[in-house]
Amino acid sequence: MALHERLRRLDDYRELSGFKTEPAQMRAAGPGKIGELRLGFTRRGDRSVLSDLYRVAPLLVQQALYWDEAMPELPICAIISVGGGILQGDRYTIDISVGEGACAQVTSQGANRIHQMDANYASQHQEVVVGADAYLEYLPDVTIPYRDSRFINDTDLIVDESATVIYGEMMMTGRKHHHASERFGLDLLSMSVNVRRPDGRRLFTEKVLIEKGNNTGDFAAVMRGFDAFANIMCLTPPETAERIKARMDTNWPDENPRAISGVSALPNGAGLMLRAVGIESYDVRREVRRFWKVVREEARGRTLPEEFLWR
């Protein structure tokens, strides 16, 4: 899909109808506000390589690194935002492809900060294509929406039936330690994922939509008492999904839980979904790593290395 078609597709979303005013500083989608990133991974011999790289600031990937001692054939790429966060009028596109039999891990350098806005909105469109018997870990760091921010992220996952993908989004309710008004102080946070097979068969769509003035997010059965949440999906063959689910117990402590999490089946035999809520981002990240570890062990026969001390 051409860049202008992607931008128009997002601009037509209903929830953006009230955020079409132009910023006073620089027009939306103007020069320097369109970030593009393309990553392509292929298998060569006993390991996979980053064989295709295209980048337009403020999105940047420097090179693939191989620091995972538990899976030394795995190229790891960190997405860097040289703009210091997402601003009003920004438009990002990210394309990731993993060829047949290849593997890759894509993450982000740090938290994704959505800055305060007084006009327009910011958007990101992602297309991820994963071939036969391929394996992808795409787990960006937490998204932090500032007060009055408007952000929409639309992701298309095209995954072969024999491949395994772990993809997800970790989010905060706002800058909770900055000011009380930051918690659910955003104007709009819209995160959707559309999953289909290479032949075009649609499996499901998952969408999180939080709008200012809708207090259902703070209901007792949703986010009351918690400020971080994660939706992590594992797209994998049914037999692998069964083994993963058998090892994932629901985490629901009786008293004063730091985090609550559980795993459920995705539609059409697509795989599994982990949903987690926590008091802080690191509480949710702990639940994500627990799921991630089991996915890698069952899908690839490898485990996760110890988490870095600074995480």
XYZ file of C-alpha atoms in Angstrom, residues 159-278:
120
model
C 1.361 -14.568 9.008
C 1.854 -17.994 7.430
C 0.099 -20.878 9.181
C 3.434 -22.533 10.047
C 5.061 -19.372 11.436
C 5.157 -18.061 15.008
C 4.846 -14.372 15.886
C 4.728 -12.813 19.329
C 3.541 -9.233 18.991
C 2.076 -6.870 21.491
C 1.519 -3.500 22.998
C 2.238 -2.358 26.546
C 0.578 0.888 27.593
C 0.334 3.256 30.544
C -2.722 5.259 31.524
C -0.506 8.358 31.448
C 2.418 9.935 33.315
C 1.032 8.885 36.687
C 4.011 10.186 38.648
C 3.987 13.595 36.929
C 0.534 14.891 37.873
C -2.816 13.413 38.868
C -4.459 14.922 35.758
C -2.195 12.821 33.524
C -3.936 9.563 34.433
C -6.420 8.932 31.594
C -5.823 12.557 30.616
C -5.326 11.657 26.969
C -7.767 12.745 24.281
C -7.497 9.572 22.206
C -5.568 6.304 22.146
C -6.591 3.912 19.366
C -4.642 0.679 18.842
C -5.891 -1.889 16.326
C -4.403 -5.129 14.957
C -5.712 -6.902 11.849
C -4.508 -10.483 11.317
C -4.770 -12.480 8.107
C -3.103 -15.273 6.155
C -0.973 -14.687 3.038
C -3.906 -15.829 0.855
C -6.002 -12.961 2.252
C -8.108 -14.992 4.692
C -8.940 -12.790 7.667
C -8.547 -14.306 11.130
C -9.560 -11.510 13.509
C -9.250 -7.851 14.457
C -8.297 -6.641 17.928
C -8.852 -3.020 18.944
C -8.250 -0.939 22.064
C -9.976 2.458 22.031
C -9.693 4.943 24.902
C -11.335 8.350 24.552
C -11.500 11.287 26.932
C -14.716 11.398 28.906
C -15.278 7.636 28.794
C -14.613 6.434 32.330
C -15.237 2.719 31.679
C -11.472 2.148 31.595
C -11.389 2.774 35.340
C -14.151 0.315 36.219
C -13.336 -2.360 38.794
C -13.217 -5.127 36.182
C -10.984 -3.101 33.833
C -8.223 -0.819 35.187
C -9.231 0.314 38.681
C -6.167 0.158 40.901
C -3.818 -0.366 37.939
C -1.992 2.003 35.611
C -0.302 -0.296 33.075
C -1.720 -2.907 30.748
C -0.596 -5.191 27.935
C -2.181 -7.113 25.086
C 0.335 -9.653 23.748
C -0.672 -12.075 21.015
C 1.117 -15.232 19.977
C 0.224 -16.326 16.459
C 1.344 -19.924 16.150
C 0.177 -23.358 14.926
C -2.518 -24.999 17.104
C -0.273 -27.733 18.499
C 2.254 -25.149 19.696
C -0.524 -23.022 21.179
C -1.801 -26.014 23.175
C 1.621 -26.584 24.735
C 1.990 -22.907 25.615
C -1.459 -22.649 27.179
C -0.852 -25.775 29.271
C 2.124 -24.019 30.908
C 0.516 -20.595 31.482
C -1.395 -20.380 34.741
C -3.637 -17.397 35.442
C -1.862 -14.966 37.755
C -4.438 -13.571 40.182
C -3.046 -13.181 43.722
C -5.589 -13.101 46.529
C -4.336 -9.950 48.234
C -2.730 -6.717 47.003
C -1.721 -7.970 43.544
C 1.021 -6.092 41.725
C -0.241 -7.589 38.451
C -3.024 -9.791 37.107
C -2.742 -11.753 33.876
C -4.352 -14.555 31.921
C -4.144 -16.311 28.561
C -7.049 -17.035 26.218
C -7.459 -18.529 22.745
C -7.612 -16.320 19.653
C -10.326 -16.844 16.992
C -9.960 -19.261 14.082
C -7.165 -21.257 15.684
C -4.782 -18.319 15.275
C -3.023 -18.746 18.625
C -3.182 -17.150 22.065
C -3.591 -13.744 23.713
C -2.027 -12.637 26.997
C -3.825 -9.807 28.772
C -2.192 -8.241 31.795
C -2.716 -5.246 34.077
C -0.261 -3.950 36.655
